[in-house]
Amino acid sequence: MEQQNFAVINAGSSSLKFSLFAATPAGPVRRIRGQIAEINSTPIFSARIGSHSAEPDRLLGESYSGHHRCLDFLLAWLEQHAQVHAAGHRVVHGGLHYSQPVVLDATIIKELEALIPLAPLHQPHNLQPIHALARLHPGLMQVACFDTAFHASKRKEAQQFPLPATLKDAGVRRYGFHGLSYEYIAMKLKEVDPVLAPKRVVVAHLGNGASMCALHQGKAVDSTMGLTAADGLPMGTRSGSLDPGVVFFMAREMNMSLDTIEDILYRQSGLKGVSGLTHDMRLLEQSNDPRASEAIDLFVYRIQQQFGALSASLGGIDGAVFTAGIGENSHLIRSKVVKGLQWLGFELDEQANATHASRITTRQSNRPAYVIPTDEDLMIAHHVQHILSETQASS
Ligand code: ADP
């Protein structure tokens, strides 16, 4: 049978990341990965085949600006390397109805558009390539995989805000995000530590966007994000959880408009806001400015607090996993966090942590902590391959 290839597309506000996977009996195999950066101004295309650059980075120029033109270019480029049979997309919000990946049609795309108010900073960007591909290749199978979906299994109390029922009915619920990352970690943990995998595990996804998730039996029980990706931990530029009174204070006492408040809470807060320097953890770690340490300490403190809270959601904790840009690469943050988790039974192995070993706790530690690199696109690829094989079986 002809080998099936499919693209995975992860569209943000200014970049379009992509991978090309081949469906194999052992699961999806990544053949190509790349991105188009600066898609709204002068797009720059880069791609790697295996560990080699497919070609030098290419400045596409202003005439390629926008999702539609970039995707047109990307598809033509991909089809020079392989026939593309389907496309999988990361979509941040699936609302109440989509707790599984779904094959898109015009009706479902409309439903996903209606969810834009629940994720105004992400959903529109995620939907752009879907629209563009539907126009360019109406026959191509497109699959949406949702960041919220994995959290549909959360315990009832973890999905609810203590608000009047009318708000709940309007969709104001604690959905949770980074679900594709957590789903991938849950899958990978079965290989890394098969004994721990079904137990009570807290995963810290620490990137520019940061959240934590409590897993039991590989399923989400609770998480730190809520209605939007602005909740929970402080992030690169987002404040995370706040007393709602802060918003009233900003509006009433400081005469700030809703747009200004949104801009501050999403783009001027978190590590960037506290340090007054940058959202970038690498730079904060290198800085001697006391405000950089202040931002790091607050980030670490909130992570430690959430280890406590999520352990309570699980009725205890058996292990921990760190992932995403900071979780995978910053031994400083991991060290500070784990040192504050002794009361939960974690003992840091300084040497293992400094050398980015997979397990960063000592042999004597009552609970293990691991570093597992996440791969949301590979998780999407698993879903797309599954749907492709089901479609084939039924045709
Ligand atoms: P996003 O949420 O945008 O996908 P990433 O998962 O790529 O974010 O994480 C980006 C964060 O990871 C940045 O704060 C960056 O500074 C941090 N990071 C990456 N490498 C390192 C490193 N070696 N040491 C410390 N922080 C790092």
mmCIF file of C-alpha atoms in Angstrom, residues 10-204:
data_model
loop_
_atom_site.group_PDB
_atom_site.id
_atom_site.type_symbol
_atom_site.label_atom_id
_atom_site.label_comp_id
_atom_site.label_asym_id
_atom_site.label_seq_id
_atom_site.Cartn_x
_atom_site.Cartn_y
_atom_site.Cartn_z
ATOM 1 C CA ASN A 10 1.098 24.742 14.531
ATOM 2 C CA ALA A 11 0.149 28.324 13.756
ATOM 3 C CA GLY A 12 0.889 31.175 16.139
ATOM 4 C CA SER A 13 0.493 34.926 15.816
ATOM 5 C CA SER A 14 3.708 35.420 13.865
ATOM 6 C CA SER A 15 5.001 31.991 12.912
ATOM 7 C CA LEU A 16 3.853 28.845 11.227
ATOM 8 C CA LYS A 17 5.637 25.741 12.484
ATOM 9 C CA PHE A 18 5.253 22.562 10.485
ATOM 10 C CA SER A 19 6.358 18.948 10.281
ATOM 11 C CA LEU A 20 5.856 16.301 7.651
ATOM 12 C CA PHE A 21 5.223 12.812 8.992
ATOM 13 C CA ALA A 22 5.047 9.458 7.273
ATOM 14 C CA ALA A 23 2.523 6.965 8.637
ATOM 15 C CA THR A 24 4.340 3.701 9.458
ATOM 16 C CA PRO A 25 3.159 0.552 11.252
ATOM 17 C CA ALA A 26 5.326 1.595 14.220
ATOM 18 C CA GLY A 27 3.623 5.021 14.366
ATOM 19 C CA PRO A 28 4.260 8.378 12.712
ATOM 20 C CA VAL A 29 7.850 9.128 11.686
ATOM 21 C CA ARG A 30 8.908 12.753 11.278
ATOM 22 C CA ARG A 31 10.613 13.334 7.938
ATOM 23 C CA ILE A 32 10.772 17.114 7.799
ATOM 24 C CA ARG A 33 10.356 19.916 10.303
ATOM 25 C CA GLY A 34 10.540 23.639 9.810
ATOM 26 C CA GLN A 35 8.887 26.973 10.189
ATOM 27 C CA ILE A 36 7.947 30.134 8.431
ATOM 28 C CA ALA A 37 8.769 33.011 10.772
ATOM 29 C CA GLU A 38 7.562 36.616 10.500
ATOM 30 C CA ILE A 39 4.567 35.540 8.443
ATOM 31 C CA ASN A 40 2.884 38.939 8.640
ATOM 32 C CA SER A 41 5.826 41.003 7.377
ATOM 33 C CA THR A 42 8.696 39.403 5.460
ATOM 34 C CA PRO A 43 8.340 35.639 5.935
ATOM 35 C CA ILE A 44 11.494 33.569 6.448
ATOM 36 C CA PHE A 45 11.302 29.885 5.573
ATOM 37 C CA SER A 46 13.550 27.248 7.139
ATOM 38 C CA ALA A 47 13.317 23.452 7.048
ATOM 39 C CA ARG A 48 15.291 20.434 8.181
ATOM 40 C CA ILE A 49 15.156 16.954 6.736
ATOM 41 C CA GLY A 50 16.282 14.613 9.503
ATOM 42 C CA SER A 51 19.185 16.473 11.120
ATOM 43 C CA HIS A 52 20.179 18.367 7.964
ATOM 44 C CA SER A 53 19.013 21.733 6.692
ATOM 45 C CA ALA A 54 16.869 21.069 3.647
ATOM 46 C CA GLU A 55 18.201 24.272 2.121
ATOM 47 C CA PRO A 56 19.551 27.588 3.419
ATOM 48 C CA ASP A 57 17.000 29.775 5.231
ATOM 49 C CA ARG A 58 14.976 31.575 2.613
ATOM 50 C CA LEU A 59 13.666 35.116 2.836
ATOM 51 C CA LEU A 60 10.331 34.829 1.054
ATOM 52 C CA GLY A 61 9.726 38.545 0.830
ATOM 53 C CA GLU A 62 6.696 40.734 1.459
ATOM 54 C CA SER A 63 4.700 39.285 -1.425
ATOM 55 C CA TYR A 64 4.342 36.087 0.661
ATOM 56 C CA SER A 65 3.038 37.896 3.725
ATOM 57 C CA GLY A 66 -0.038 36.336 5.439
ATOM 58 C CA HIS A 67 -1.146 32.766 6.258
ATOM 59 C CA HIS A 68 -2.729 32.129 2.872
ATOM 60 C CA ARG A 69 0.356 32.878 0.795
ATOM 61 C CA CYS A 70 2.723 31.221 3.243
ATOM 62 C CA LEU A 71 0.645 28.027 3.204
ATOM 63 C CA ASP A 72 0.448 28.083 -0.547
ATOM 64 C CA PHE A 73 4.242 28.232 -0.617
ATOM 65 C CA LEU A 74 4.583 25.576 2.097
ATOM 66 C CA LEU A 75 2.285 23.059 0.423
ATOM 67 C CA ALA A 76 4.019 23.456 -2.922
ATOM 68 C CA TRP A 77 7.381 23.016 -1.163
ATOM 69 C CA LEU A 78 6.196 19.941 0.778
ATOM 70 C CA GLU A 79 4.757 18.364 -2.343
ATOM 71 C CA GLN A 80 8.162 18.559 -3.972
ATOM 72 C CA HIS A 81 9.272 16.149 -1.242
ATOM 73 C CA ALA A 82 6.204 13.949 -0.758
ATOM 74 C CA GLN A 83 2.536 13.716 -1.591
ATOM 75 C CA VAL A 84 0.566 15.172 1.344
ATOM 76 C CA HIS A 85 -2.551 13.151 2.240
ATOM 77 C CA ALA A 86 -3.812 15.081 5.250
ATOM 78 C CA ALA A 87 -3.060 17.956 7.601
ATOM 79 C CA GLY A 88 -3.281 18.013 11.393
ATOM 80 C CA HIS A 89 -3.647 21.320 13.226
ATOM 81 C CA ARG A 90 -3.102 22.396 16.798
ATOM 82 C CA VAL A 91 -6.211 24.300 17.876
ATOM 83 C CA VAL A 92 -6.167 25.782 21.330
ATOM 84 C CA HIS A 93 -9.891 25.637 22.203
ATOM 85 C CA GLY A 94 -12.349 22.834 21.535
ATOM 86 C CA GLY A 95 -14.992 24.200 23.914
ATOM 87 C CA LEU A 96 -17.417 21.792 25.549
ATOM 88 C CA HIS A 97 -18.050 19.641 22.502
ATOM 89 C CA TYR A 98 -14.622 18.631 21.255
ATOM 90 C CA SER A 99 -12.849 16.356 23.676
ATOM 91 C CA GLN A 100 -11.343 14.307 20.827
ATOM 92 C CA PRO A 101 -9.525 15.208 17.597
ATOM 93 C CA VAL A 102 -11.998 15.834 14.800
ATOM 94 C CA VAL A 103 -12.018 15.744 10.991
ATOM 95 C CA LEU A 104 -12.968 19.258 9.925
ATOM 96 C CA ASP A 105 -15.824 20.314 7.697
ATOM 97 C CA ALA A 106 -17.430 23.723 7.127
ATOM 98 C CA THR A 107 -19.897 23.303 10.030
ATOM 99 C CA ILE A 108 -17.229 22.345 12.547
ATOM 100 C CA ILE A 109 -14.959 25.176 11.402
ATOM 101 C CA LYS A 110 -17.847 27.585 12.116
ATOM 102 C CA GLU A 111 -18.252 26.091 15.597
ATOM 103 C CA LEU A 112 -14.552 26.583 16.263
ATOM 104 C CA GLU A 113 -14.829 30.188 15.136
ATOM 105 C CA ALA A 114 -17.583 30.720 17.681
ATOM 106 C CA LEU A 115 -15.041 29.790 20.372
ATOM 107 C CA ILE A 116 -12.740 32.714 19.494
ATOM 108 C CA PRO A 117 -13.979 34.794 22.480
ATOM 109 C CA LEU A 118 -12.749 32.011 24.788
ATOM 110 C CA ALA A 119 -9.200 32.210 23.362
ATOM 111 C CA PRO A 120 -8.954 35.520 21.521
ATOM 112 C CA LEU A 121 -5.162 35.558 21.374
ATOM 113 C CA HIS A 122 -4.685 32.032 20.017
ATOM 114 C CA GLN A 123 -7.793 30.615 18.321
ATOM 115 C CA PRO A 124 -7.907 33.057 15.361
ATOM 116 C CA HIS A 125 -4.283 32.226 14.456
ATOM 117 C CA ASN A 126 -4.932 28.492 14.757
ATOM 118 C CA LEU A 127 -7.911 28.758 12.398
ATOM 119 C CA GLN A 128 -6.136 30.793 9.708
ATOM 120 C CA PRO A 129 -4.241 27.875 8.123
ATOM 121 C CA ILE A 130 -7.399 25.744 8.275
ATOM 122 C CA HIS A 131 -9.283 28.341 6.219
ATOM 123 C CA ALA A 132 -6.367 28.773 3.853
ATOM 124 C CA LEU A 133 -5.983 25.021 3.257
ATOM 125 C CA ALA A 134 -9.744 24.571 2.792
ATOM 126 C CA ARG A 135 -9.579 27.144 0.002
ATOM 127 C CA LEU A 136 -6.328 25.931 -1.556
ATOM 128 C CA HIS A 137 -7.017 22.179 -1.261
ATOM 129 C CA PRO A 138 -10.730 21.624 -0.634
ATOM 130 C CA GLY A 139 -10.313 17.833 -0.859
ATOM 131 C CA LEU A 140 -7.493 17.538 1.687
ATOM 132 C CA MET A 141 -8.463 15.877 4.974
ATOM 133 C CA GLN A 142 -7.898 18.334 7.829
ATOM 134 C CA VAL A 143 -7.859 17.225 11.464
ATOM 135 C CA ALA A 144 -8.060 19.572 14.453
ATOM 136 C CA CYS A 145 -6.434 18.490 17.715
ATOM 137 C CA PHE A 146 -7.342 20.564 20.754
ATOM 138 C CA ASP A 147 -5.283 21.789 23.691
ATOM 139 C CA THR A 148 -8.375 21.617 25.870
ATOM 140 C CA ALA A 149 -9.366 18.048 24.908
ATOM 141 C CA PHE A 150 -7.066 16.132 27.257
ATOM 142 C CA HIS A 151 -8.578 18.010 30.204
ATOM 143 C CA ALA A 152 -12.108 16.735 29.604
ATOM 144 C CA SER A 153 -11.342 13.963 32.123
ATOM 145 C CA LYS A 154 -10.639 16.441 34.954
ATOM 146 C CA ARG A 155 -12.581 15.890 38.156
ATOM 147 C CA LYS A 156 -15.847 17.776 38.279
ATOM 148 C CA GLU A 157 -14.703 20.298 40.893
ATOM 149 C CA ALA A 158 -11.593 21.065 38.827
ATOM 150 C CA GLN A 159 -13.745 22.080 35.863
ATOM 151 C CA GLN A 160 -15.925 24.505 37.764
ATOM 152 C CA PHE A 161 -15.647 28.112 38.930
ATOM 153 C CA PRO A 162 -17.596 29.061 42.031
ATOM 154 C CA LEU A 163 -19.859 31.343 39.948
ATOM 155 C CA PRO A 164 -23.604 31.509 39.267
ATOM 156 C CA ALA A 165 -24.900 28.711 37.043
ATOM 157 C CA THR A 166 -25.774 31.134 34.226
ATOM 158 C CA LEU A 167 -22.055 31.703 33.681
ATOM 159 C CA LYS A 168 -21.333 27.987 33.697
ATOM 160 C CA ASP A 169 -24.098 27.519 31.138
ATOM 161 C CA ALA A 170 -22.489 30.218 28.991
ATOM 162 C CA GLY A 171 -19.309 28.105 28.861
ATOM 163 C CA VAL A 172 -17.376 29.817 31.654
ATOM 164 C CA ARG A 173 -15.529 26.757 32.936
ATOM 165 C CA ARG A 174 -12.013 25.697 33.875
ATOM 166 C CA TYR A 175 -11.035 23.966 30.641
ATOM 167 C CA GLY A 176 -7.229 23.765 30.871
ATOM 168 C CA PHE A 177 -4.588 24.024 28.125
ATOM 169 C CA HIS A 178 -1.288 22.485 26.932
ATOM 170 C CA GLY A 179 -3.326 19.269 26.682
ATOM 171 C CA LEU A 180 -1.400 17.904 23.698
ATOM 172 C CA SER A 181 1.817 18.293 25.668
ATOM 173 C CA TYR A 182 0.360 16.500 28.709
ATOM 174 C CA GLU A 183 -1.074 13.746 26.546
ATOM 175 C CA TYR A 184 2.343 13.251 24.964
ATOM 176 C CA ILE A 185 4.070 13.184 28.379
ATOM 177 C CA ALA A 186 1.515 10.658 29.679
ATOM 178 C CA MET A 187 2.247 8.453 26.632
ATOM 179 C CA LYS A 188 6.032 8.841 26.924
ATOM 180 C CA LEU A 189 6.077 8.231 30.689
ATOM 181 C CA LYS A 190 4.896 4.666 30.004
ATOM 182 C CA GLU A 191 8.294 4.090 28.325
ATOM 183 C CA VAL A 192 10.379 6.151 30.769
ATOM 184 C CA ASP A 193 8.905 4.707 33.992
ATOM 185 C CA PRO A 194 6.142 2.161 33.382
ATOM 186 C CA VAL A 195 5.620 1.669 37.121
ATOM 187 C CA LEU A 196 5.058 5.380 37.759
ATOM 188 C CA ALA A 197 3.005 6.063 34.609
ATOM 189 C CA PRO A 198 -0.413 4.938 35.958
ATOM 190 C CA LYS A 199 0.153 6.537 39.384
ATOM 191 C CA ARG A 200 -0.320 10.098 40.665
ATOM 192 C CA VAL A 201 1.990 12.362 38.685
ATOM 193 C CA VAL A 202 2.283 16.144 38.507
ATOM 194 C CA VAL A 203 3.633 17.496 35.199
ATOM 195 C CA ALA A 204 5.080 21.015 34.965
#
